[in-house]
Coordinates of C-alpha atoms in Angstrom, one line a residue:
X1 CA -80.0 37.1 70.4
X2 CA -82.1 38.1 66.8
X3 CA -81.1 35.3 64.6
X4 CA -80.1 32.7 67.2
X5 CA -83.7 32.2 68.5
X6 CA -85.2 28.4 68.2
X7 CA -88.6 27.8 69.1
X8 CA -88.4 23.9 69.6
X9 CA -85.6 21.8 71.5
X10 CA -86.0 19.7 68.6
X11 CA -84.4 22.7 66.7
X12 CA -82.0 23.2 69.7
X13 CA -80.6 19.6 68.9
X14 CA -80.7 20.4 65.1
X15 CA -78.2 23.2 65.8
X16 CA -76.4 21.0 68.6
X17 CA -75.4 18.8 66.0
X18 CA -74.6 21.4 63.5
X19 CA -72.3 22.5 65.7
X20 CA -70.6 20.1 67.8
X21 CA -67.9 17.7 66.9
X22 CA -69.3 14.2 65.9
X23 CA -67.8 13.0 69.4
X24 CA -68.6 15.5 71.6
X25 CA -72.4 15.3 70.1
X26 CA -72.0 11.5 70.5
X27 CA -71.6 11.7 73.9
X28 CA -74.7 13.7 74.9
X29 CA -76.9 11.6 72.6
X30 CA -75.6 7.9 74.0
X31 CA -77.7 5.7 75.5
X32 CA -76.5 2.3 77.0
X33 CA -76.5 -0.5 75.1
X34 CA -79.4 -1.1 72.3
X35 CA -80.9 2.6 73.8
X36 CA -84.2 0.9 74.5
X37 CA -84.7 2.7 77.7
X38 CA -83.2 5.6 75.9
X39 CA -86.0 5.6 73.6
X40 CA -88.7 4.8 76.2
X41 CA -88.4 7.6 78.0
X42 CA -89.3 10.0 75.0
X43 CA -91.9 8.0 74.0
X44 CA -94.0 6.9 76.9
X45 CA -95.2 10.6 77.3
X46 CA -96.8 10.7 73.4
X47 CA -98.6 8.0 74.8
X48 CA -100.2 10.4 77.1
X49 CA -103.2 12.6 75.9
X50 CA -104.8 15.5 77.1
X51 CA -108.8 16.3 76.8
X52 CA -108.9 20.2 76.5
X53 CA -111.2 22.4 77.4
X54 CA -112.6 25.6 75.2
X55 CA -114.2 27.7 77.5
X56 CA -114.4 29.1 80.8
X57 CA -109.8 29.2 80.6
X58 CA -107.7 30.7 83.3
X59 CA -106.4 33.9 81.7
X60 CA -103.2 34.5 84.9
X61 CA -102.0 31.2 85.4
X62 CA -99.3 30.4 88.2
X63 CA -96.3 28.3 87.4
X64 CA -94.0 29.0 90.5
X65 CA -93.4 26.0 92.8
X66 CA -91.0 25.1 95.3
X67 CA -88.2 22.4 95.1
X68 CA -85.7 21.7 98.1
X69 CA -86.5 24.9 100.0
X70 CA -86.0 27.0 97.0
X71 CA -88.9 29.0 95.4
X72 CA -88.8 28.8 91.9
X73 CA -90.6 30.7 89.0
X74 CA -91.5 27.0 87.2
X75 CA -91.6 23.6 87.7
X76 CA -88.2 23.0 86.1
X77 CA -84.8 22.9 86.9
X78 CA -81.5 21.8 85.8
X79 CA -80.4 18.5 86.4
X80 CA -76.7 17.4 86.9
X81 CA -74.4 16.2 84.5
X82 CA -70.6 15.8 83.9
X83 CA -67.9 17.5 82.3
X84 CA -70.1 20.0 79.8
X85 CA -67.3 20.7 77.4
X86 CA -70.2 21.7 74.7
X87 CA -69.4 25.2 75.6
X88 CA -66.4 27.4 77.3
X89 CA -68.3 29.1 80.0
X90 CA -69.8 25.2 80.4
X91 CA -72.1 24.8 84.3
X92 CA -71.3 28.6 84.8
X93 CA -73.3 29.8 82.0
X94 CA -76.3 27.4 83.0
X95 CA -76.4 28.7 86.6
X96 CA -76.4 31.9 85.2
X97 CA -80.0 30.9 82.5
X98 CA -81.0 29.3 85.2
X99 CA -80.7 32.0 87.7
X100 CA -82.4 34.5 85.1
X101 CA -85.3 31.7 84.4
X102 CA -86.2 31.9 87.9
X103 CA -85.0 28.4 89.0
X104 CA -82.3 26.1 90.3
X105 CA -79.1 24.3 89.5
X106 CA -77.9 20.7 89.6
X107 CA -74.2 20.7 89.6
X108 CA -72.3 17.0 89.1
X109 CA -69.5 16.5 91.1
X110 CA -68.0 15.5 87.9
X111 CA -68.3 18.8 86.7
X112 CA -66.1 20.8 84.8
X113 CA -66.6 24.1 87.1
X114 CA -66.2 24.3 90.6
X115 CA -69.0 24.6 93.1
X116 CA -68.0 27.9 94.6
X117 CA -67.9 29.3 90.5
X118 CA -71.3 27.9 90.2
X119 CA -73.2 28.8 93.2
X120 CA -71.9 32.4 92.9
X121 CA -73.6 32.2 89.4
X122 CA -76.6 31.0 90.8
X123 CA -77.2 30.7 94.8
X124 CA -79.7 28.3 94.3
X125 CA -77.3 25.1 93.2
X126 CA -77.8 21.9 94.8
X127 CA -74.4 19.6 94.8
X128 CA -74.2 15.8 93.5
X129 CA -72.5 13.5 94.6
X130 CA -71.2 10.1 93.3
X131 CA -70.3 7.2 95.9
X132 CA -66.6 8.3 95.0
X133 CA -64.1 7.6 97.5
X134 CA -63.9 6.2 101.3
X135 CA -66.6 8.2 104.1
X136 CA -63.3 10.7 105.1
X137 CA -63.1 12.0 101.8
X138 CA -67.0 11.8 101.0
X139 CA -68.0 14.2 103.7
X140 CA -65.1 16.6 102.9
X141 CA -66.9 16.7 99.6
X142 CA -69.6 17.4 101.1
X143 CA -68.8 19.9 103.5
X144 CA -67.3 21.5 101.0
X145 CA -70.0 22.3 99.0
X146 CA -72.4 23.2 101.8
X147 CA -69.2 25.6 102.9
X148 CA -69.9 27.0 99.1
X149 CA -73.1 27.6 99.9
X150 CA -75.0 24.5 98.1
X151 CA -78.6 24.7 99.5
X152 CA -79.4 20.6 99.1
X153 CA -77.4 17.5 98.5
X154 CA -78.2 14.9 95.5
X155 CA -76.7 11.4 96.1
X156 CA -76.8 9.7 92.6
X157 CA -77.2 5.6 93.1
X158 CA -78.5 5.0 89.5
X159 CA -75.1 3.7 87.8
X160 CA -74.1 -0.2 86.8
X161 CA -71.4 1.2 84.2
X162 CA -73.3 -0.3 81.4
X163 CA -71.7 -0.2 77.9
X164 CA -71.2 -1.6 75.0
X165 CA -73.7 0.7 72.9
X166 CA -75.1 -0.9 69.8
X167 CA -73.9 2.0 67.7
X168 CA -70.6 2.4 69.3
X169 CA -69.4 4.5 72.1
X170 CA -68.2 8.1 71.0
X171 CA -64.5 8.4 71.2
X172 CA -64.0 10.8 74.5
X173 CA -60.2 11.4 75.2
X174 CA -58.9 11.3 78.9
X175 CA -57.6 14.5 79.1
X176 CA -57.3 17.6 76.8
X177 CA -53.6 18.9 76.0
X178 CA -51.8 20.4 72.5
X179 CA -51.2 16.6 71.5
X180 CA -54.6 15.6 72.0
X181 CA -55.7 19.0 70.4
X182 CA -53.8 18.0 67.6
X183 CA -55.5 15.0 67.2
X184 CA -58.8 16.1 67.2
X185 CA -58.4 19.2 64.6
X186 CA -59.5 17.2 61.6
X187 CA -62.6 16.4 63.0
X188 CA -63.0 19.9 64.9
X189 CA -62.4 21.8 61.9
X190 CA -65.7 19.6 60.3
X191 CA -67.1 22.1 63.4
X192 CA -65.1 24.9 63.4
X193 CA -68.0 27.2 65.4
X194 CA -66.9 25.3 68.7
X195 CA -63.3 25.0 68.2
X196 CA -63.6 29.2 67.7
X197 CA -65.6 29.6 70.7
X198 CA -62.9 27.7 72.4
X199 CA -60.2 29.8 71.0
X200 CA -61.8 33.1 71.2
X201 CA -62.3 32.5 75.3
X202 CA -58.6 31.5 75.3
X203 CA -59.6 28.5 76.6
X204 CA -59.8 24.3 75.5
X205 CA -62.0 21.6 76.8
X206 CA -61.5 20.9 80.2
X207 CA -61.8 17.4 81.3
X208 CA -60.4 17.6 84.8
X209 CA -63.0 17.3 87.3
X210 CA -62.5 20.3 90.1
X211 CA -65.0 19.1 92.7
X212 CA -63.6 15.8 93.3
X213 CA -60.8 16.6 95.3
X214 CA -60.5 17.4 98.9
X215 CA -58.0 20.6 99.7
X216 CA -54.9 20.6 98.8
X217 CA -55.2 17.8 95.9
X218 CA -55.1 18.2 92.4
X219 CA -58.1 17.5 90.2
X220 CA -58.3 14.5 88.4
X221 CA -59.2 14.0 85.2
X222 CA -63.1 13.0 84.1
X223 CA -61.9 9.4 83.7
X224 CA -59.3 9.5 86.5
X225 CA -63.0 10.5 88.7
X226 CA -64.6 6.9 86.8
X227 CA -62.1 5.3 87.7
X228 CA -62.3 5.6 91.5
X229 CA -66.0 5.3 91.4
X230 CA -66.0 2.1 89.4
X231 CA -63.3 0.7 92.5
X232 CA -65.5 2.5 95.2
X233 CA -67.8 -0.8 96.6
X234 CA -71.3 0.9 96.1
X235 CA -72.8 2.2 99.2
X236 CA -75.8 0.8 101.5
X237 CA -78.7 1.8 102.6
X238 CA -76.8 2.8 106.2
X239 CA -74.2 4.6 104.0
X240 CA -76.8 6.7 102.5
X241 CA -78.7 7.5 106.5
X242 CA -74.7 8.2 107.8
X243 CA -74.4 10.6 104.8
X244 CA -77.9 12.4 105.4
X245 CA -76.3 13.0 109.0
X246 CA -73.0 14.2 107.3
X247 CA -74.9 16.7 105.6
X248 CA -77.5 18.0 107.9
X249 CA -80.8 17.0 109.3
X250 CA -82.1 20.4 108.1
X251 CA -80.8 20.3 105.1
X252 CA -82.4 19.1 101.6
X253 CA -81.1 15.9 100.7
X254 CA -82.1 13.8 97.3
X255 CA -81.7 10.4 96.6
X256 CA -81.6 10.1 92.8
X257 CA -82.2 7.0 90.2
X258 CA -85.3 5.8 92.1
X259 CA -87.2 3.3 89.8
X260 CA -88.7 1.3 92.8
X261 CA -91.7 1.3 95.3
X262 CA -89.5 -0.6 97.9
X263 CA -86.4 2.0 96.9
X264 CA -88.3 5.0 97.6
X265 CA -89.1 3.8 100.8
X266 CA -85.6 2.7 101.5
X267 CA -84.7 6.6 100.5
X268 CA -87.7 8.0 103.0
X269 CA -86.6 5.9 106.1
X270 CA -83.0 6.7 105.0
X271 CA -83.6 10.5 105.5
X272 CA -84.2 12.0 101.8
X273 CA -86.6 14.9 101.9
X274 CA -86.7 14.1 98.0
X275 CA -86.5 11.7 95.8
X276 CA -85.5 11.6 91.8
X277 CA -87.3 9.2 89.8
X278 CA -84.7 8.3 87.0
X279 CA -82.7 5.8 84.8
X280 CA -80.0 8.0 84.2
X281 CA -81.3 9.2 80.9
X282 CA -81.2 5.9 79.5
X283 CA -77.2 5.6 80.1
X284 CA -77.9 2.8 83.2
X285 CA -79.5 -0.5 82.4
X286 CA -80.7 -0.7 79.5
X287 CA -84.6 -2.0 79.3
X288 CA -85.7 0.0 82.4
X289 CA -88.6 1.3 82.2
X290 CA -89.3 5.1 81.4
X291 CA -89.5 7.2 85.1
X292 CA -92.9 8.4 83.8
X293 CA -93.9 4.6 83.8
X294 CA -93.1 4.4 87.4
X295 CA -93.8 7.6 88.5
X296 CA -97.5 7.2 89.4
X297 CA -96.8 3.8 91.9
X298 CA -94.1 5.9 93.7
X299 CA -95.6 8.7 94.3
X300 CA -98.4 7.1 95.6
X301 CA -96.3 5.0 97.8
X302 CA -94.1 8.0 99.6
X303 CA -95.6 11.1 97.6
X304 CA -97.1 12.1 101.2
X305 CA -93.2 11.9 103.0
X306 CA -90.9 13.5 100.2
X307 CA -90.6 15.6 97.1
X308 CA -91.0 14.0 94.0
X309 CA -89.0 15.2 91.3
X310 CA -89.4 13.2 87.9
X311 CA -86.2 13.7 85.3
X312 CA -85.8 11.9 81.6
X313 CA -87.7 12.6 78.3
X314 CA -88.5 15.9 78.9
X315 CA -88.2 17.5 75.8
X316 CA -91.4 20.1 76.0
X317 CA -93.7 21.9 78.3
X318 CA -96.3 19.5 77.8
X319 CA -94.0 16.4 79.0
X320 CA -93.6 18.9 82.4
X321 CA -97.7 19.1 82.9
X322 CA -98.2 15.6 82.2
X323 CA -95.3 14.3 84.7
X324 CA -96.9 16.7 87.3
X325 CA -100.5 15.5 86.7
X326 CA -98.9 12.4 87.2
X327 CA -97.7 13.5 90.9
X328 CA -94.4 14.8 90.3
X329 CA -93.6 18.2 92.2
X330 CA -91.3 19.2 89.5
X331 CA -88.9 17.7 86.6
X332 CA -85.5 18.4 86.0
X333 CA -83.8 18.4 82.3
X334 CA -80.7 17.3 81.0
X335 CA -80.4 16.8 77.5
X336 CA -82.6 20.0 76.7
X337 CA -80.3 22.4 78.2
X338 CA -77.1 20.8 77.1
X339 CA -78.1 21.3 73.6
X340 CA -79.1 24.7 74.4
X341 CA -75.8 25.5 75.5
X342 CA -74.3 24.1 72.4
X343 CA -76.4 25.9 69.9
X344 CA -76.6 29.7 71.6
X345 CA -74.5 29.0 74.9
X346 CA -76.3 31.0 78.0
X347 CA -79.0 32.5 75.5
X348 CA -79.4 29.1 74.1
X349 CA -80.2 27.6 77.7
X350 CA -82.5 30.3 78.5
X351 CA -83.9 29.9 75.2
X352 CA -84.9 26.3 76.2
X353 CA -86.5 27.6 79.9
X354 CA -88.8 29.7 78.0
X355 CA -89.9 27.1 75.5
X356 CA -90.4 25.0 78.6
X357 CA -92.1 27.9 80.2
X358 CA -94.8 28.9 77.4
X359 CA -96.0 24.9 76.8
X360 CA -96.5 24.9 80.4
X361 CA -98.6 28.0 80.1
X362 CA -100.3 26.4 77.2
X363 CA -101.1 23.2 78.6
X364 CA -102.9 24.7 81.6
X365 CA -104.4 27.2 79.6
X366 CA -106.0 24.0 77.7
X367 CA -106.8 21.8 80.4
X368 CA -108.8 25.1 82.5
X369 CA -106.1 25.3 85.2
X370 CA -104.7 28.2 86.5
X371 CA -102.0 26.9 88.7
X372 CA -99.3 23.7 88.6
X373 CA -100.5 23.0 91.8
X374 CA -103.9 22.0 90.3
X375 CA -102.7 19.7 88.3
X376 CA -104.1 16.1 88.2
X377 CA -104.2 12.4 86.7
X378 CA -107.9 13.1 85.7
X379 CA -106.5 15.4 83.4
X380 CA -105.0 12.7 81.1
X381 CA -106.5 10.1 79.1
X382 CA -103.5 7.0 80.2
X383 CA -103.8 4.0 77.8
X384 CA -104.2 0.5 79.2
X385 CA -101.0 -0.8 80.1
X386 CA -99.3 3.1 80.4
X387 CA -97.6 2.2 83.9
X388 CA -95.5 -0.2 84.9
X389 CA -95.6 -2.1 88.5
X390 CA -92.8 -0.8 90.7
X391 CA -92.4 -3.4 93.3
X392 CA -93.5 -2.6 96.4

């Protein structure tokens, strides 16, 4: 990896950029509409301070935690997201960093690799799921994955299919073939390091989703998969308990795109054993407040009954100690990784754990902690006005 080393995710994006098309680097940078929320979420944690000590530091300092059942080496793991087409090895080669890093995978069911190919990358991959589909095909899904060996079940509720982005949506074809390809090459060959990586795999972008269908179908395409969630009525709060029951009662189930007290609670009494506090990276509603806003009011509502896992904005190991001083059990990335995979592929994403890893070390170091678990709001100095009410 000499030469390919970046010591920021800042300079992870950098080469992102560098090296993706101007659509395909489009896509992972979108927010919905004016990207207020988008913006939020990075910026609510420099509001954030910490008060350091200078003597009297831990010198061994103990970052593992667990998350869903699984023990893992840091308080960080990969969060879903669809079709990854940054990169030919795509979710494979992030179950793989993450597997090396010492923690778990999100896999989306709109991936573009299947769950058996991931989990046998990485045995500790949690499936999500979309409310795609009627309850017969929605617990095929599900048995499915748990049949692949998924240890915990993420139901994602966070989506109004907001659009219209102030900048203009990237252009995103429906499905990859030689005329498309041939479409595309002028602006590819603007990037010709990820049309070679392409090439040289003997592969092109995939953009059928393989974890959609139940046996014997074919897989759709990513926008053939939109389309049957944006016709799918969205699911109730008994929709959620029967699919808990689908899945397991001693199984790990999530509930993901909490923003609410009285959601959480919903979640709790609807089964989930955790909870995601999210806004879908700022691709949902817009003007939603930043999860690290919210965080403190939910965890003190239901912190006691479930996991709390915090994801959007985290672009740094400091971002991870303040959302777990804040009361989060762990965060999980998306962004981060994806432009890891772009700039280095695998190398790239564990390139990004390790950044993650060291400002965690650093910000315990600072504040005289030796272990995550010690972690807590006393340690930050919160500005008037930080939090925002989540109704109860």
């Amino acid at each position: 990896m000499a030469g390919q080393w970046f010591e920021s995710v800042a300079e992870a994006q950098r080469r992102a950029k560098k090296s993706l098309p101007k659509s395909v680097y489009g896509a992972l940078v979108a927010g919905s509409e004016a990207g207020a929320t988008l913006e939020d979420n990075i910026n609510a944690f420099r509001e954030l301070q910490f008060l350091p000590h200078v003597c009297d530091l831990p010198f061994e300092k103990d970052l593992t935690t667990t998350v869903m059942g699984q023990e893992i080496s840091m308080p960080v793991i990969v969060s879903p997201t669809g079709v990854q087409a940054v990169n030919p090895e795509g979710e494979v080669a992030v179950a793989r960093a993450a597997k090396n890093a010492g923690t778990a995978m999100g896999l989306s069911s709109f991936a573009s690799r299947s769950v058996e190919d991931v989990v046998e990358a990485n045995d500790k991959t949690f499936f999500q799921m979309y409310w795609v589909g009627d309850r017969e095909t929605l617990a095929a899904r599900a048995e499915r994955a748990k049949k692949a060996g998924a240890k915990g079940l993420i139901v994602t509720l966070d989506w109004s299919f907001s659009h219209g982005r102030d900048w203009g949506s990237p252009s995103i074809p429906e499905k990859m073939d030689w005329k498309t390809i041939l479409k595309y090459i002028p602006e590819g060959a603007t990037r010709p390091k990820w049309g070679l990586a392409f090439l040289r795999s003997g592969k092109i972008p995939d953009l059928t989703v393989p974890n959609i269908p139940t046996q014997g179908e074919q897989p759709p395409t990513f926008f053939g998969a939109y389309g049957q969630w944006m016709f799918t009525p969205p699911p109730t709060w008994a929709d959620v308990a029967w699919l808990r029951e689908q899945w397991g009662s001693d199984l790990p189930f999530s509930v993901k795109g909490i923003t609410r007290i009285d959601d959480a609670k919903r979640a709790v009494d609807a089964g989930a054993t955790a909870i995601q506090v999210s806004n879908h990276g700022g691709n949902n509603l817009d003007s939603t407040p930043a999860p690290i806003r919210v965080l403190p009011g939910i965890v003190e509502a239901v912190g006691r009954d479930v996991e709390v896992i915090l994801d959007g904005g985290i672009r740094r190991g400091s971002d991870v100690v303040k959302a777990l001083a804040l009361g989060a059990k762990a965060v999980a990335i998306g962004r981060a990784y994806l432009w890891g995979l772009a700039a280095a592929g695998q190398p790239g994403v564990e390139n990004v754990f390790e950044i993650l890893r060291g400002g965690i070390g650093s910000g315990l170091m600072g504040l005289g902690k030796s272990s995550v678990h010690e972690l807590v709001p006393e340690d930050l100095i919160i500005p008037p006005n930080f939090t925002r009410q989540a109704v109860n």
